[in-house]
């Protein structure tokens, strides 16, 4: 076999290998973007449930207006941060903004829960119990979706940083790592928030 044929075979093998690196980077990127889409669905569901919770509580908590307004404001900030993060899950600033907004929302919901403990008639309200159950279920779904997203991000980042993909990743449009979705109170977030009425 002549030298030119060996060079051609090596070039073809290298080209096929580069294609496989590119395809795996694309597949892993699509996986973490899809995983974030699942978080987005659950967070939107959560944001839709919170006004129902606040409206149901308003009749019982008329003198706790500040707490209800804090929940509503935190919900609105989190809902505003979500589209920015959904647009590009690799955007570190957008992911940090979403994480901070989610932390503030969790804190506001926690304060609301403490206030509601003083109102047994509210805790026994059928609408409140139903919204509470839906919110708890959604919180669990958010936690599972967030874990799946962070796992997909870790797989993408690990592959992108390994050799030889790290040499070609920037050339293929994968120049930066994806960002994990972390909340400031990550120790507390490991358990789904307890919203009891």
GROMACS .gro file of C-alpha atoms in nm:
model
  197
    1UNK     CA    1   0.000   0.000   0.000
    2UNK     CA    2   0.141   0.334  -0.097
    3UNK     CA    3   0.203   0.622   0.142
    4UNK     CA    4  -0.066   0.835  -0.019
    5UNK     CA    5  -0.331   0.569   0.055
    6UNK     CA    6  -0.221   0.547   0.417
    7UNK     CA    7  -0.244   0.925   0.449
    8UNK     CA    8  -0.591   0.922   0.292
    9UNK     CA    9  -0.710   0.645   0.529
   10UNK     CA   10  -0.571   0.831   0.831
   11UNK     CA   11  -0.736   1.155   0.713
   12UNK     CA   12  -1.071   0.978   0.668
   13UNK     CA   13  -1.043   0.814   1.011
   14UNK     CA   14  -0.959   1.149   1.171
   15UNK     CA   15  -1.250   1.315   0.990
   16UNK     CA   16  -1.491   1.042   1.109
   17UNK     CA   17  -1.358   1.080   1.464
   18UNK     CA   18  -1.410   1.458   1.454
   19UNK     CA   19  -1.765   1.403   1.332
   20UNK     CA   20  -1.827   1.171   1.627
   21UNK     CA   21  -1.695   1.435   1.871
   22UNK     CA   22  -1.917   1.700   1.715
   23UNK     CA   23  -2.223   1.474   1.720
   24UNK     CA   24  -2.171   1.379   2.085
   25UNK     CA   25  -2.132   1.745   2.185
   26UNK     CA   26  -2.457   1.827   2.004
   27UNK     CA   27  -2.638   1.530   2.161
   28UNK     CA   28  -2.523   1.620   2.513
   29UNK     CA   29  -2.614   1.988   2.461
   30UNK     CA   30  -2.960   1.890   2.339
   31UNK     CA   31  -3.004   1.664   2.642
   32UNK     CA   32  -2.935   1.939   2.895
   33UNK     CA   33  -3.148   2.188   2.702
   34UNK     CA   34  -3.434   1.938   2.702
   35UNK     CA   35  -3.381   1.877   3.073
   36UNK     CA   36  -3.409   2.252   3.132
   37UNK     CA   37  -3.731   2.256   2.930
   38UNK     CA   38  -3.871   2.007   3.181
   39UNK     CA   39  -3.775   2.240   3.467
   40UNK     CA   40  -3.940   2.526   3.280
   41UNK     CA   41  -4.267   2.332   3.251
   42UNK     CA   42  -4.272   2.255   3.622
   43UNK     CA   43  -4.176   2.606   3.729
   44UNK     CA   44  -4.450   2.756   3.511
   45UNK     CA   45  -4.697   2.516   3.673
   46UNK     CA   46  -4.570   2.627   4.013
   47UNK     CA   47  -4.602   2.995   3.920
   48UNK     CA   48  -4.960   2.930   3.806
   49UNK     CA   49  -5.050   2.763   4.136
   50UNK     CA   50  -4.915   3.038   4.361
   51UNK     CA   51  -5.182   3.300   4.273
   52UNK     CA   52  -5.449   3.040   4.360
   53UNK     CA   53  -5.279   2.984   4.695
   54UNK     CA   54  -5.263   3.358   4.764
   55UNK     CA   55  -5.625   3.417   4.658
   56UNK     CA   56  -5.751   3.135   4.879
   57UNK     CA   57  -5.550   3.268   5.174
   58UNK     CA   58  -5.655   3.634   5.124
   59UNK     CA   59  -5.997   3.588   5.281
   60UNK     CA   60  -5.840   3.449   5.599
   61UNK     CA   61  -5.525   3.658   5.610
   62UNK     CA   62  -5.654   4.008   5.534
   63UNK     CA   63  -5.425   4.163   5.798
   64UNK     CA   64  -5.122   3.968   5.667
   65UNK     CA   65  -5.115   4.167   5.344
   66UNK     CA   66  -4.736   4.218   5.358
   67UNK     CA   67  -4.670   3.842   5.354
   68UNK     CA   68  -4.911   3.784   5.066
   69UNK     CA   69  -4.756   4.068   4.867
   70UNK     CA   70  -4.406   3.928   4.931
   71UNK     CA   71  -4.514   3.590   4.790
   72UNK     CA   72  -4.671   3.755   4.486
   73UNK     CA   73  -4.364   3.973   4.424
   74UNK     CA   74  -4.124   3.679   4.462
   75UNK     CA   75  -4.338   3.471   4.225
   76UNK     CA   76  -4.335   3.750   3.966
   77UNK     CA   77  -3.957   3.790   3.989
   78UNK     CA   78  -3.903   3.417   3.946
   79UNK     CA   79  -4.147   3.406   3.654
   80UNK     CA   80  -3.957   3.695   3.490
   81UNK     CA   81  -3.619   3.523   3.537
   82UNK     CA   82  -3.733   3.193   3.384
   83UNK     CA   83  -3.755   3.302   3.016
   84UNK     CA   84  -3.401   3.445   3.026
   85UNK     CA   85  -3.262   3.117   3.157
   86UNK     CA   86  -3.475   2.914   2.916
   87UNK     CA   87  -3.342   3.114   2.621
   88UNK     CA   88  -2.986   2.997   2.689
   89UNK     CA   89  -2.930   2.749   2.974
   90UNK     CA   90  -2.554   2.803   2.927
   91UNK     CA   91  -2.589   3.169   3.033
   92UNK     CA   92  -2.436   3.177   3.381
   93UNK     CA   93  -2.586   3.514   3.476
   94UNK     CA   94  -2.938   3.407   3.375
   95UNK     CA   95  -2.908   3.079   3.564
   96UNK     CA   96  -2.784   3.260   3.876
   97UNK     CA   97  -3.068   3.510   3.849
   98UNK     CA   98  -3.320   3.226   3.825
   99UNK     CA   99  -3.157   3.048   4.119
  100UNK     CA  100  -3.172   3.363   4.330
  101UNK     CA  101  -3.534   3.430   4.237
  102UNK     CA  102  -3.630   3.071   4.320
  103UNK     CA  103  -3.454   3.102   4.656
  104UNK     CA  104  -3.649   3.421   4.733
  105UNK     CA  105  -3.974   3.254   4.630
  106UNK     CA  106  -3.906   2.953   4.851
  107UNK     CA  107  -3.833   3.185   5.142
  108UNK     CA  108  -4.155   3.384   5.085
  109UNK     CA  109  -4.359   3.064   5.067
  110UNK     CA  110  -4.196   2.949   5.389
  111UNK     CA  111  -4.299   3.272   5.563
  112UNK     CA  112  -4.652   3.229   5.430
  113UNK     CA  113  -4.660   2.877   5.568
  114UNK     CA  114  -4.556   3.003   5.913
  115UNK     CA  115  -4.829   3.269   5.909
  116UNK     CA  116  -5.093   3.019   5.798
  117UNK     CA  117  -5.013   2.784   6.084
  118UNK     CA  118  -5.200   3.029   6.308
  119UNK     CA  119  -5.523   2.984   6.111
  120UNK     CA  120  -5.670   2.636   6.159
  121UNK     CA  121  -5.980   2.723   5.956
  122UNK     CA  122  -5.754   2.808   5.660
  123UNK     CA  123  -5.562   2.483   5.697
  124UNK     CA  124  -5.893   2.295   5.687
  125UNK     CA  125  -6.023   2.479   5.379
  126UNK     CA  126  -6.079   2.229   5.095
  127UNK     CA  127  -5.946   2.462   4.824
  128UNK     CA  128  -5.637   2.536   5.030
  129UNK     CA  129  -5.571   2.165   5.087
  130UNK     CA  130  -5.606   2.095   4.713
  131UNK     CA  131  -5.376   2.381   4.607
  132UNK     CA  132  -5.130   2.279   4.877
  133UNK     CA  133  -5.122   1.921   4.752
  134UNK     CA  134  -5.072   2.034   4.391
  135UNK     CA  135  -4.796   2.272   4.498
  136UNK     CA  136  -4.617   2.001   4.697
  137UNK     CA  137  -4.639   1.761   4.402
  138UNK     CA  138  -4.504   2.031   4.171
  139UNK     CA  139  -4.218   2.107   4.412
  140UNK     CA  140  -4.120   1.740   4.397
  141UNK     CA  141  -4.132   1.748   4.017
  142UNK     CA  142  -3.915   2.060   4.013
  143UNK     CA  143  -3.660   1.885   4.233
  144UNK     CA  144  -3.650   1.579   4.005
  145UNK     CA  145  -3.631   1.791   3.689
  146UNK     CA  146  -3.355   2.004   3.840
  147UNK     CA  147  -3.155   1.694   3.929
  148UNK     CA  148  -3.196   1.557   3.574
  149UNK     CA  149  -3.086   1.893   3.431
  150UNK     CA  150  -2.780   1.914   3.654
  151UNK     CA  151  -2.688   1.553   3.563
  152UNK     CA  152  -2.716   1.636   3.192
  153UNK     CA  153  -2.507   1.952   3.241
  154UNK     CA  154  -2.243   1.751   3.424
  155UNK     CA  155  -2.226   1.496   3.140
  156UNK     CA  156  -2.194   1.774   2.882
  157UNK     CA  157  -1.927   1.961   3.078
  158UNK     CA  158  -1.728   1.645   3.152
  159UNK     CA  159  -1.721   1.541   2.788
  160UNK     CA  160  -1.650   1.895   2.665
  161UNK     CA  161  -1.358   1.928   2.908
  162UNK     CA  162  -1.206   1.587   2.837
  163UNK     CA  163  -0.931   1.524   2.586
  164UNK     CA  164  -0.950   1.530   2.284
  165UNK     CA  165  -1.296   1.698   2.268
  166UNK     CA  166  -1.160   1.999   2.460
  167UNK     CA  167  -0.929   2.068   2.165
  168UNK     CA  168  -1.218   2.087   1.917
  169UNK     CA  169  -1.514   2.199   2.132
  170UNK     CA  170  -1.465   2.573   2.079
  171UNK     CA  171  -1.421   2.521   1.706
  172UNK     CA  172  -1.754   2.332   1.700
  173UNK     CA  173  -1.938   2.613   1.884
  174UNK     CA  174  -1.916   2.463   2.233
  175UNK     CA  175  -1.669   2.708   2.384
  176UNK     CA  176  -1.806   2.732   2.734
  177UNK     CA  177  -1.941   2.502   2.999
  178UNK     CA  178  -2.310   2.484   3.077
  179UNK     CA  179  -2.417   2.617   3.417
  180UNK     CA  180  -2.574   2.408   3.688
  181UNK     CA  181  -2.903   2.532   3.832
  182UNK     CA  182  -2.821   2.593   4.195
  183UNK     CA  183  -3.020   2.774   4.458
  184UNK     CA  184  -2.858   2.978   4.735
  185UNK     CA  185  -3.013   2.751   4.997
  186UNK     CA  186  -2.916   2.428   4.824
  187UNK     CA  187  -2.901   2.241   5.155
  188UNK     CA  188  -3.266   2.324   5.223
  189UNK     CA  189  -3.374   2.260   4.866
  190UNK     CA  190  -3.269   1.895   4.885
  191UNK     CA  191  -3.602   1.831   5.055
  192UNK     CA  192  -3.921   1.954   4.891
  193UNK     CA  193  -4.066   2.252   5.077
  194UNK     CA  194  -4.332   2.152   5.325
  195UNK     CA  195  -4.645   2.353   5.265
  196UNK     CA  196  -4.894   2.237   5.524
  197UNK     CA  197  -5.237   2.383   5.586
   0.00000   0.00000   0.00000
